Coordinates of C-alpha atoms in Angstrom, one line a residue:
M176 CA 147.3 66.5 -10.9
N177 CA 150.4 64.4 -10.2
T178 CA 149.4 61.3 -8.2
A179 CA 152.6 59.3 -8.5
A180 CA 153.7 57.2 -5.6
T181 CA 154.7 59.3 -2.6
R182 CA 158.1 58.9 -1.0
S183 CA 157.9 57.6 2.6
I184 CA 159.4 59.6 5.4
D185 CA 160.2 57.7 8.6
T186 CA 161.9 60.4 10.6
I187 CA 162.7 64.1 10.3
S188 CA 165.9 65.8 11.6
I189 CA 165.4 68.9 13.8
R190 CA 169.2 69.6 13.8
P191 CA 170.7 72.1 14.3
G192 CA 169.5 74.2 17.2
V193 CA 167.4 71.8 19.2
N194 CA 168.1 73.8 22.4
V195 CA 166.6 76.9 20.8
L196 CA 163.1 75.3 21.0
S197 CA 163.0 75.7 24.7
I198 CA 163.9 79.4 24.4
L199 CA 161.1 80.2 21.9
R200 CA 158.5 80.4 24.6
H201 CA 160.2 83.6 25.9
L202 CA 159.8 85.5 22.6
N203 CA 158.1 88.9 22.9
Y204 CA 155.0 87.8 21.0
R205 CA 151.4 88.9 21.4
P206 CA 148.8 86.2 21.0
W207 CA 147.3 87.5 17.8
F208 CA 150.7 87.8 16.1
A209 CA 151.7 84.3 17.2
L210 CA 148.4 82.9 15.8
A211 CA 149.1 85.0 12.6
E212 CA 152.2 82.9 12.0
F213 CA 150.0 79.8 11.4
V214 CA 147.6 81.8 9.2
D215 CA 150.6 83.1 7.2
N216 CA 151.7 79.6 6.4
S217 CA 148.2 78.6 5.3
I218 CA 147.9 81.6 3.0
Q219 CA 151.3 81.0 1.5
S220 CA 150.5 77.4 0.9
F221 CA 147.2 78.4 -0.8
L222 CA 148.9 81.0 -3.0
M223 CA 151.6 78.5 -4.1
N224 CA 149.1 75.9 -5.0
R225 CA 146.2 78.1 -6.1
A226 CA 146.2 77.1 -9.8
E227 CA 146.1 73.4 -8.9
L228 CA 143.4 74.0 -6.2
L229 CA 141.2 75.9 -8.7
R230 CA 141.6 73.2 -11.3
L231 CA 140.5 70.6 -8.7
H232 CA 137.7 72.5 -7.1
G233 CA 136.6 75.1 -9.6
G234 CA 136.8 78.8 -9.6
Q235 CA 134.8 79.2 -6.4
F236 CA 137.4 77.6 -4.2
V237 CA 138.2 79.7 -1.1
L238 CA 140.9 79.1 1.5
R239 CA 139.4 78.4 4.9
V240 CA 141.4 78.7 8.1
D241 CA 139.7 77.5 11.3
I242 CA 141.1 78.5 14.7
D243 CA 139.5 76.8 17.7
V244 CA 140.4 77.5 21.3
E245 CA 139.5 75.5 24.3
Q246 CA 140.2 76.6 27.9
Y247 CA 139.8 73.4 29.9
D248 CA 142.3 70.7 30.7
G249 CA 145.3 73.0 30.4
G250 CA 144.0 74.7 27.3
R251 CA 144.1 73.6 23.6
I252 CA 144.4 75.5 20.3
S253 CA 143.9 74.0 16.9
V254 CA 144.5 75.7 13.5
R255 CA 143.3 73.8 10.5
D256 CA 143.3 74.9 6.8
N257 CA 142.3 73.4 3.4
A258 CA 145.4 74.7 1.6
G259 CA 148.0 72.6 -0.2
G260 CA 149.5 70.8 2.7
I261 CA 153.2 70.3 3.4
K262 CA 154.7 68.4 0.4
T263 CA 157.3 65.7 0.7
E264 CA 160.1 67.8 -0.6
D265 CA 159.4 70.5 1.9
Y266 CA 158.5 68.3 4.9
S267 CA 161.9 68.0 6.5
R268 CA 162.8 71.7 6.0
A269 CA 159.4 72.7 7.6
F270 CA 160.4 71.4 11.0
R271 CA 164.0 72.4 11.2
P272 CA 164.5 75.7 13.2
A273 CA 165.6 78.7 11.1
E274 CA 165.7 76.7 7.9
L275 CA 165.0 79.4 5.3
P276 CA 162.5 78.6 2.5
P277 CA 163.8 78.6 -1.0
D278 CA 161.3 81.4 -1.9
R279 CA 161.4 84.3 0.6
T280 CA 159.1 86.7 -1.3
G281 CA 155.9 85.5 0.3
L282 CA 154.4 85.5 3.9
A283 CA 156.7 82.6 5.1
E284 CA 160.2 84.0 4.9
F285 CA 162.2 83.3 8.1
G286 CA 161.7 79.6 8.4
M287 CA 160.7 80.0 12.1
G288 CA 157.1 81.1 12.1
M289 CA 155.3 77.8 12.9
K290 CA 158.0 76.6 15.2
S291 CA 158.4 79.8 17.2
A292 CA 154.7 80.4 17.6
A293 CA 153.9 76.8 18.5
C294 CA 156.7 76.7 21.2
W295 CA 155.6 80.1 22.5
F296 CA 152.1 78.8 23.0
S297 CA 152.7 75.2 24.1
P298 CA 155.3 72.7 25.2
T299 CA 153.4 69.9 23.5
W300 CA 152.2 70.2 19.9
Q301 CA 151.6 68.2 16.8
V302 CA 151.2 68.7 13.1
R303 CA 149.0 66.6 10.8
T304 CA 149.1 67.3 7.0
S305 CA 148.2 65.8 3.7
A306 CA 149.7 67.4 0.6
L307 CA 147.7 68.0 -2.6
G308 CA 148.4 65.2 -5.1
E309 CA 150.1 62.9 -2.5
T310 CA 148.6 59.7 -1.1
V311 CA 149.8 59.9 2.4
M312 CA 148.9 61.8 5.6
R313 CA 151.8 62.5 8.0
Q314 CA 151.9 63.4 11.7
V315 CA 154.8 64.5 13.8
N316 CA 154.6 65.3 17.6
F317 CA 156.8 67.7 19.5
E318 CA 157.4 67.4 23.3
I319 CA 159.8 70.2 23.9
E320 CA 160.9 69.3 27.4
R321 CA 161.8 65.7 26.3
I322 CA 163.4 66.8 23.1
V323 CA 165.7 69.2 25.0
A324 CA 166.4 67.0 28.0
D325 CA 167.2 63.9 25.9
R326 CA 168.9 66.0 23.2
I327 CA 166.7 64.3 20.6
E328 CA 167.7 65.4 17.1
E329 CA 165.2 63.2 15.0
L330 CA 161.5 62.8 15.4
Q331 CA 159.4 59.9 14.3
V332 CA 156.9 60.6 11.5
T333 CA 153.6 58.6 11.4
E334 CA 152.2 58.0 8.0
T335 CA 148.8 56.7 7.0
P336 CA 147.2 56.4 3.6
A337 CA 145.2 59.4 2.2
E338 CA 143.3 60.3 -1.0
A339 CA 145.4 62.1 -3.6
D340 CA 142.9 65.0 -3.6
A341 CA 142.9 65.4 0.2
H342 CA 144.8 68.5 1.3
F343 CA 145.0 70.1 4.7
T344 CA 147.3 71.0 7.6
E345 CA 146.2 70.9 11.2
I346 CA 148.3 72.2 14.1
T347 CA 147.3 71.2 17.6
L348 CA 148.7 72.9 20.7
L349 CA 148.2 71.4 24.1
N350 CA 148.9 72.3 27.8
L351 CA 149.2 76.0 26.9
H352 CA 151.8 78.2 28.6
K353 CA 149.2 81.0 28.3
T354 CA 145.5 80.3 28.3
L355 CA 143.3 82.5 26.1
A356 CA 140.1 83.8 27.6
G357 CA 137.9 86.9 28.1
R358 CA 139.3 90.2 26.8
T359 CA 142.2 88.4 25.1
I360 CA 139.9 86.4 22.9
S361 CA 138.1 89.6 21.8
K362 CA 141.4 91.3 21.0
I363 CA 142.6 88.3 19.0
K364 CA 139.5 88.4 16.8
E365 CA 139.8 92.1 16.3
H366 CA 143.5 92.0 15.4
L367 CA 143.3 89.0 13.1
S368 CA 140.3 90.6 11.3
D369 CA 142.6 93.7 10.8
I370 CA 145.7 91.8 9.8
Y371 CA 144.2 89.8 7.0
R372 CA 141.6 92.4 5.8
V373 CA 143.1 92.6 2.3
Y374 CA 142.7 88.8 1.7
T375 CA 139.2 88.6 3.2
R376 CA 138.0 91.7 1.3
E377 CA 139.0 90.1 -1.9
G378 CA 137.2 86.9 -1.0
L379 CA 140.4 84.7 -1.1
V380 CA 140.3 83.7 2.5
V381 CA 137.8 82.9 5.2
I382 CA 139.1 82.9 8.7
R383 CA 136.9 81.5 11.5
F384 CA 137.6 81.7 15.2
N385 CA 135.6 79.3 17.3
G386 CA 133.2 79.1 14.4
E387 CA 132.8 82.8 14.0
E388 CA 133.9 84.3 10.7
L389 CA 136.2 87.2 11.2
I390 CA 135.2 90.2 9.0
Y391 CA 136.9 93.6 8.9
T392 CA 134.5 96.6 8.8
D393 CA 135.8 99.7 7.2
P394 CA 135.3 102.9 9.1
D395 CA 132.8 105.4 7.7
I396 CA 134.6 108.3 6.0
L397 CA 133.8 111.9 6.8
V398 CA 131.6 113.6 4.1
A399 CA 131.5 117.3 4.9
P400 CA 132.4 120.7 3.5
E401 CA 135.9 122.0 4.1
Y402 CA 136.0 124.0 7.4
D403 CA 138.1 127.1 7.8
E404 CA 140.2 128.1 10.8
N405 CA 137.1 129.7 12.4
H406 CA 135.5 126.2 12.3
E407 CA 132.9 127.4 9.7
P408 CA 132.0 125.3 6.7
V409 CA 133.1 126.5 3.2
G410 CA 131.8 125.0 -0.1
D411 CA 130.0 121.8 -0.8
P412 CA 130.4 118.5 1.0
V413 CA 133.2 116.2 -0.2
E414 CA 134.5 112.8 0.9
W415 CA 137.7 113.2 2.9
R416 CA 139.7 110.4 1.4
L417 CA 143.1 110.9 -0.4
D418 CA 144.8 108.3 -2.5
L419 CA 148.5 108.3 -2.0
D420 CA 150.7 107.6 -5.0
D421 CA 154.0 105.9 -4.5
F422 CA 156.6 107.5 -2.2
D423 CA 159.7 106.3 -3.9
F424 CA 162.8 106.2 -1.7
G425 CA 165.0 104.4 -4.3
Q426 CA 166.7 101.1 -3.8
G427 CA 163.3 99.3 -4.1
L428 CA 161.7 101.1 -1.1
R429 CA 158.2 102.3 -1.9
V430 CA 155.0 103.3 0.0
R431 CA 151.5 103.6 -1.4
G432 CA 148.0 103.6 -0.1
F433 CA 145.3 106.0 1.1
A434 CA 144.5 108.3 4.0
A435 CA 141.1 109.6 5.1
L436 CA 139.2 111.1 8.0
R437 CA 136.8 109.1 10.2
R438 CA 133.2 110.2 10.2
T439 CA 133.2 109.5 14.0
A440 CA 136.3 110.6 15.9
S441 CA 138.0 107.9 18.0
T442 CA 141.1 108.1 20.2
K443 CA 141.2 104.3 20.1
Y444 CA 140.8 103.4 16.4
A445 CA 142.1 106.3 14.3
G446 CA 145.6 105.9 12.9
F447 CA 147.4 104.1 10.1
S448 CA 147.7 100.4 9.4
L449 CA 150.9 99.4 7.7
F450 CA 151.0 96.5 5.3
R451 CA 153.7 94.4 3.5
R452 CA 152.7 91.8 0.9
N453 CA 149.1 92.5 1.7
R454 CA 149.5 91.4 5.3
L455 CA 149.2 94.0 8.1
I456 CA 152.5 94.3 10.0
E457 CA 151.8 97.3 12.3
G458 CA 148.7 99.1 13.3
S459 CA 146.0 96.4 14.0
G460 CA 143.2 96.7 16.4
D461 CA 143.6 99.5 18.9
D462 CA 147.4 99.7 18.4
K463 CA 147.5 101.9 15.3
Y464 CA 150.5 103.6 13.9
R465 CA 150.3 107.2 15.0
P466 CA 153.6 109.0 15.0
Q467 CA 153.5 112.3 16.8
A468 CA 155.1 114.2 13.9
V469 CA 151.9 113.6 12.0
F470 CA 149.1 112.9 14.5
G471 CA 150.1 115.1 17.5
T472 CA 148.9 114.2 20.9
P473 CA 145.8 112.2 21.9
N474 CA 143.8 115.3 22.5
D475 CA 144.5 116.5 19.0
F476 CA 141.7 116.2 16.5
V477 CA 144.1 114.8 13.9
Y478 CA 144.9 112.0 16.4
Q479 CA 141.2 111.2 16.6
R480 CA 140.1 111.3 12.9
L481 CA 143.0 110.5 10.6
F482 CA 143.3 106.9 9.4
G483 CA 144.4 105.0 6.4
E484 CA 146.2 102.0 4.9
L485 CA 149.8 102.2 3.7
H486 CA 151.5 99.4 1.8
L487 CA 155.3 99.3 2.1
E488 CA 157.5 97.5 -0.4
G489 CA 161.2 96.6 0.2
F490 CA 161.2 97.3 3.9
D491 CA 162.4 94.7 6.4
V492 CA 160.2 93.5 9.2
S493 CA 160.9 92.0 12.6
H494 CA 161.2 88.2 12.8
T495 CA 157.8 88.2 14.6
K496 CA 156.3 90.3 11.8
D497 CA 154.8 92.9 14.2
G498 CA 156.9 95.9 13.2
F499 CA 158.9 97.5 10.4
R500 CA 162.7 98.1 10.5
W501 CA 162.8 101.7 9.2
D502 CA 166.5 102.3 9.7
E503 CA 167.0 105.9 8.6
N504 CA 163.9 106.1 6.4
E505 CA 161.1 106.8 8.8
E506 CA 161.8 110.5 9.3
P507 CA 161.9 111.4 5.6
F508 CA 158.9 109.3 5.0
L509 CA 156.9 111.1 7.7
E510 CA 158.0 114.5 6.3
L511 CA 156.7 113.4 2.8
L512 CA 153.5 112.0 4.3
K513 CA 152.7 115.1 6.2
E514 CA 153.2 117.2 3.1
R515 CA 150.9 115.0 1.1
L516 CA 148.2 115.0 3.8
N517 CA 148.1 118.8 3.6
D518 CA 147.6 118.7 -0.2
T519 CA 145.9 121.9 -1.2
A520 CA 143.2 120.0 -3.1
K521 CA 142.2 118.0 0.0
P522 CA 144.1 119.1 3.1
L523 CA 143.3 116.3 5.6
I524 CA 145.3 117.5 8.5
R525 CA 143.8 121.0 8.3
Q526 CA 140.3 119.7 7.9
A527 CA 140.7 117.4 10.9
R528 CA 141.8 120.3 13.1
N529 CA 139.1 122.7 11.8
Y530 CA 136.1 120.4 11.5
R531 CA 133.5 120.4 14.2
A532 CA 130.7 117.9 14.2
R533 CA 127.4 119.7 14.5
P534 CA 123.9 118.4 14.3
A535 CA 122.2 119.6 11.1
K536 CA 120.2 122.8 11.7
Q537 CA 116.9 121.2 11.0
A538 CA 117.7 118.1 13.2
L539 CA 118.8 120.4 16.0
K540 CA 115.7 122.5 15.7
K541 CA 113.5 119.4 15.7
A542 CA 115.2 118.0 18.8
A543 CA 114.9 121.3 20.6
E544 CA 111.2 121.5 19.9
A545 CA 110.6 118.0 21.2
S546 CA 112.7 118.3 24.3
S547 CA 111.3 121.7 25.3
T548 CA 107.7 120.5 24.7
R549 CA 108.2 117.4 26.9
T550 CA 109.9 119.5 29.6
A551 CA 107.1 122.0 29.6
Q552 CA 104.5 119.3 29.8
S553 CA 106.3 117.8 32.9
L554 CA 106.3 121.2 34.5
E555 CA 102.6 121.7 33.8
R556 CA 101.8 118.4 35.5
H557 CA 104.2 118.4 38.4
G558 CA 105.9 121.8 38.6
V559 CA 103.7 123.5 41.2
A560 CA 104.0 120.7 43.7
A561 CA 107.8 120.4 43.2
V562 CA 108.4 124.1 43.6
E563 CA 106.2 124.2 46.7
S564 CA 108.1 121.3 48.2
A565 CA 111.5 122.9 47.3
A566 CA 110.4 126.3 48.7
A567 CA 109.4 124.6 52.0
D568 CA 112.8 123.0 52.5
P569 CA 114.8 124.5 55.3
V570 CA 117.5 126.9 54.1
H571 CA 119.9 126.6 57.0
V572 CA 121.2 123.1 56.6
A573 CA 124.8 122.3 57.4
T574 CA 126.9 120.5 54.8
A575 CA 127.7 116.9 55.7
R576 CA 131.2 116.2 56.8
S577 CA 131.2 112.8 55.0
L578 CA 129.1 110.9 52.5
S579 CA 127.1 108.1 53.9
P580 CA 128.2 104.5 53.0
A581 CA 126.8 103.4 49.7
G582 CA 127.3 100.8 47.0
L583 CA 129.5 102.3 44.3
A584 CA 129.9 101.8 40.5
S585 CA 133.0 104.0 40.4
R586 CA 135.2 106.0 42.7
R587 CA 138.0 108.4 41.8
I588 CA 140.3 110.6 43.9
V589 CA 141.9 113.8 42.6
D590 CA 144.4 116.0 44.5
L591 CA 144.5 119.7 43.5
E592 CA 146.5 122.8 44.6
F593 CA 144.4 125.9 44.6
E594 CA 145.5 129.3 45.9
N595 CA 148.1 127.7 48.3
R596 CA 145.4 125.3 49.6
R597 CA 145.4 121.6 49.1
W598 CA 142.2 119.9 48.0
R599 CA 141.3 116.3 47.8
I600 CA 138.2 115.6 45.6
V601 CA 136.5 112.2 45.9
L602 CA 134.1 111.6 43.0
E603 CA 131.7 108.8 43.5
L604 CA 129.1 107.3 41.1
S605 CA 126.7 105.2 43.2
D606 CA 124.5 102.4 41.9
D607 CA 122.9 102.0 45.3
P608 CA 119.0 102.2 45.1
A609 CA 118.9 103.3 48.7
I610 CA 120.5 106.7 47.8
G611 CA 117.7 109.1 47.3
E612 CA 119.4 112.3 46.3
W613 CA 120.5 112.9 42.7
F614 CA 123.7 114.7 43.8
E615 CA 125.4 115.0 47.2
V616 CA 128.3 117.0 48.6
S617 CA 130.3 116.7 51.7
E618 CA 133.2 118.8 53.2
A619 CA 135.8 118.1 55.8
V620 CA 139.5 118.6 56.6
L621 CA 141.7 115.6 56.6
S622 CA 144.0 115.1 59.6
G623 CA 146.9 112.8 60.3
E624 CA 150.1 112.3 58.3
E625 CA 148.3 111.2 55.1
G626 CA 145.7 113.9 55.1
G627 CA 148.1 116.7 56.0
G628 CA 145.4 119.3 56.4
R629 CA 143.9 118.7 52.9
E630 CA 140.4 120.0 52.4
L631 CA 138.3 117.0 51.5
L632 CA 135.4 117.5 49.0
G633 CA 133.1 114.5 48.5
L634 CA 130.9 114.5 45.3
R635 CA 128.4 111.7 44.7
L636 CA 126.0 111.2 41.8
S637 CA 123.3 108.6 42.0
L638 CA 123.0 106.4 39.0
R639 CA 119.8 104.9 40.4
H640 CA 118.0 108.2 40.7
P641 CA 114.8 108.2 38.7
F642 CA 116.1 111.1 36.5
M643 CA 119.2 109.0 35.6
E644 CA 117.3 105.8 35.0
R645 CA 114.9 107.6 32.7
F646 CA 117.3 109.7 30.6
V647 CA 120.7 108.0 30.9
G648 CA 120.5 104.3 31.7
A649 CA 123.8 102.6 30.7
D650 CA 124.6 105.0 27.9
G651 CA 128.1 106.2 28.5
E652 CA 127.9 109.1 26.1
K653 CA 124.9 110.6 27.9
L654 CA 126.3 109.9 31.4
E655 CA 129.6 111.8 31.1
P656 CA 128.1 115.2 30.4
L657 CA 125.9 114.9 33.5
V658 CA 128.9 113.7 35.6
R659 CA 130.8 116.8 34.5
V660 CA 127.9 119.1 35.2
A661 CA 127.4 117.7 38.7
T662 CA 131.1 118.0 39.4
A663 CA 131.0 121.6 38.2
L664 CA 128.0 122.2 40.5
G665 CA 129.9 120.7 43.5
L666 CA 133.0 122.8 42.8
A667 CA 131.0 125.9 42.4
E668 CA 129.3 125.3 45.7
K669 CA 132.6 124.9 47.5
V670 CA 134.2 128.0 46.1
S671 CA 131.0 130.0 46.8
R672 CA 131.0 128.8 50.4
D673 CA 134.7 129.6 50.8
G674 CA 134.0 133.0 49.3
G675 CA 131.7 133.9 52.1
I676 CA 128.3 133.0 50.5
A677 CA 126.0 131.7 53.1
M678 CA 123.9 128.6 52.5
A679 CA 125.8 127.8 49.2
G680 CA 124.3 124.3 49.2
T681 CA 120.7 125.5 49.0
I682 CA 120.5 125.5 45.2
R683 CA 121.8 121.9 45.1
R684 CA 119.3 120.7 47.7
K685 CA 116.4 122.4 45.9
L686 CA 117.7 121.1 42.5
N687 CA 117.5 117.6 43.9
R688 CA 114.0 118.1 45.1
I689 CA 112.7 119.5 41.7
L690 CA 114.5 116.8 39.7
T691 CA 112.9 114.1 41.8
L692 CA 109.3 115.5 42.0
A693 CA 108.9 117.0 38.6
L694 CA 111.6 116.6 35.9
S695 CA 112.1 112.8 36.3
R696 CA 108.5 112.3 35.4
R697 CA 106.4 112.5 32.3

């Protein structure tokens, strides 16, 4: 390692373009892509100094990037790495806006990442760094408002002694323009895990956010027989993954990667992730690349199951590195991709459309036996009393004109046109323990300018009913089918009543009684 005397730097020039620093806060960044600019610099520094770092620390050396966010006192973000630091010969260039690096083949190619991201987050930020093999630690502070107002073109650099084998960079952002909290924090962790998955998979980089290591989890791939157009299985189970050889567009433009089908369908997380230089550019988190020409619409099974990773070479990216510049190449690429995905040996698109998830026959039979046994036991213990009580209920009960006030977990309004009649359906899910009925219905006609004679149908399902608390709880997957069944029951009651069937609500009222007295119990 070269430990020769390090040249002192008193000031750095930030000419030209000082005024541009105040404009950078208005860039169209998303927080995870802004933070990714700092991580890019850390990884690039590590890759450029990797051989020397391995010689110093041994073959087990791993790049560590720590991102810490504090929300009090105006907010604070710090990003610290143990990479090679900013060397003397690169120091001045690193802080000049739009100063292109001599090597643009890595992750730092525009000469703006650190500056633009820092100014987007904060009006006040500082950089501390100690370069590998140099005996000095340097710090420079940016106060954007003062720099612009006073037209400052040089910044003071503070130097203190450091060990030659010390190497790090720490960026601290203060008084944030945008505080990071709640759902934004969750999305940042999710997106950063996605963006750097190649590096973390290979064990080259560890990224921690507020002390939590960010780890990408690969989706489970569907293993199943091929399904025909009648949705019936044909042949033996196979893994539905297809490696994609190079799509060669000429002029140095190439695409490679893999495509597969998710074992569990997801309208949120299916889709492609597009990489360049092993860094994800487009398709992180819940913002996957899903062109309609390949994936169809959100209710298409392809949209919900197809996913993969595509590595693009030779394509330009936006200066914020959150999208590709396809020019005229996207349409022919998608045509080739769609053709490959319907490869006769493993037709992913056809399989996604034809496959239907079904419980295994034995598992379904076992579940059927268990549920029918428990239901029969409940009827044996409580059925007679429940049926007697339901039979004793009066038949001639008028339908309520409105639902009684209640605490609600959810409320939705849907307007429908039906046979030249205008309906307004109000669907309520109540979490009020005072509501005793499992399902309630009300009917009225809305008057006034807003109502305009609409027929109002109120439907309310109680989430605190004993039946719901025992069999559903907070499980959204189990709740939705019951909400749909109850809604169908309410609509069936209304059209039956409108069709001249007397006492159409009788079945609902007796259903409520039997559910309460028998089928909510063991």
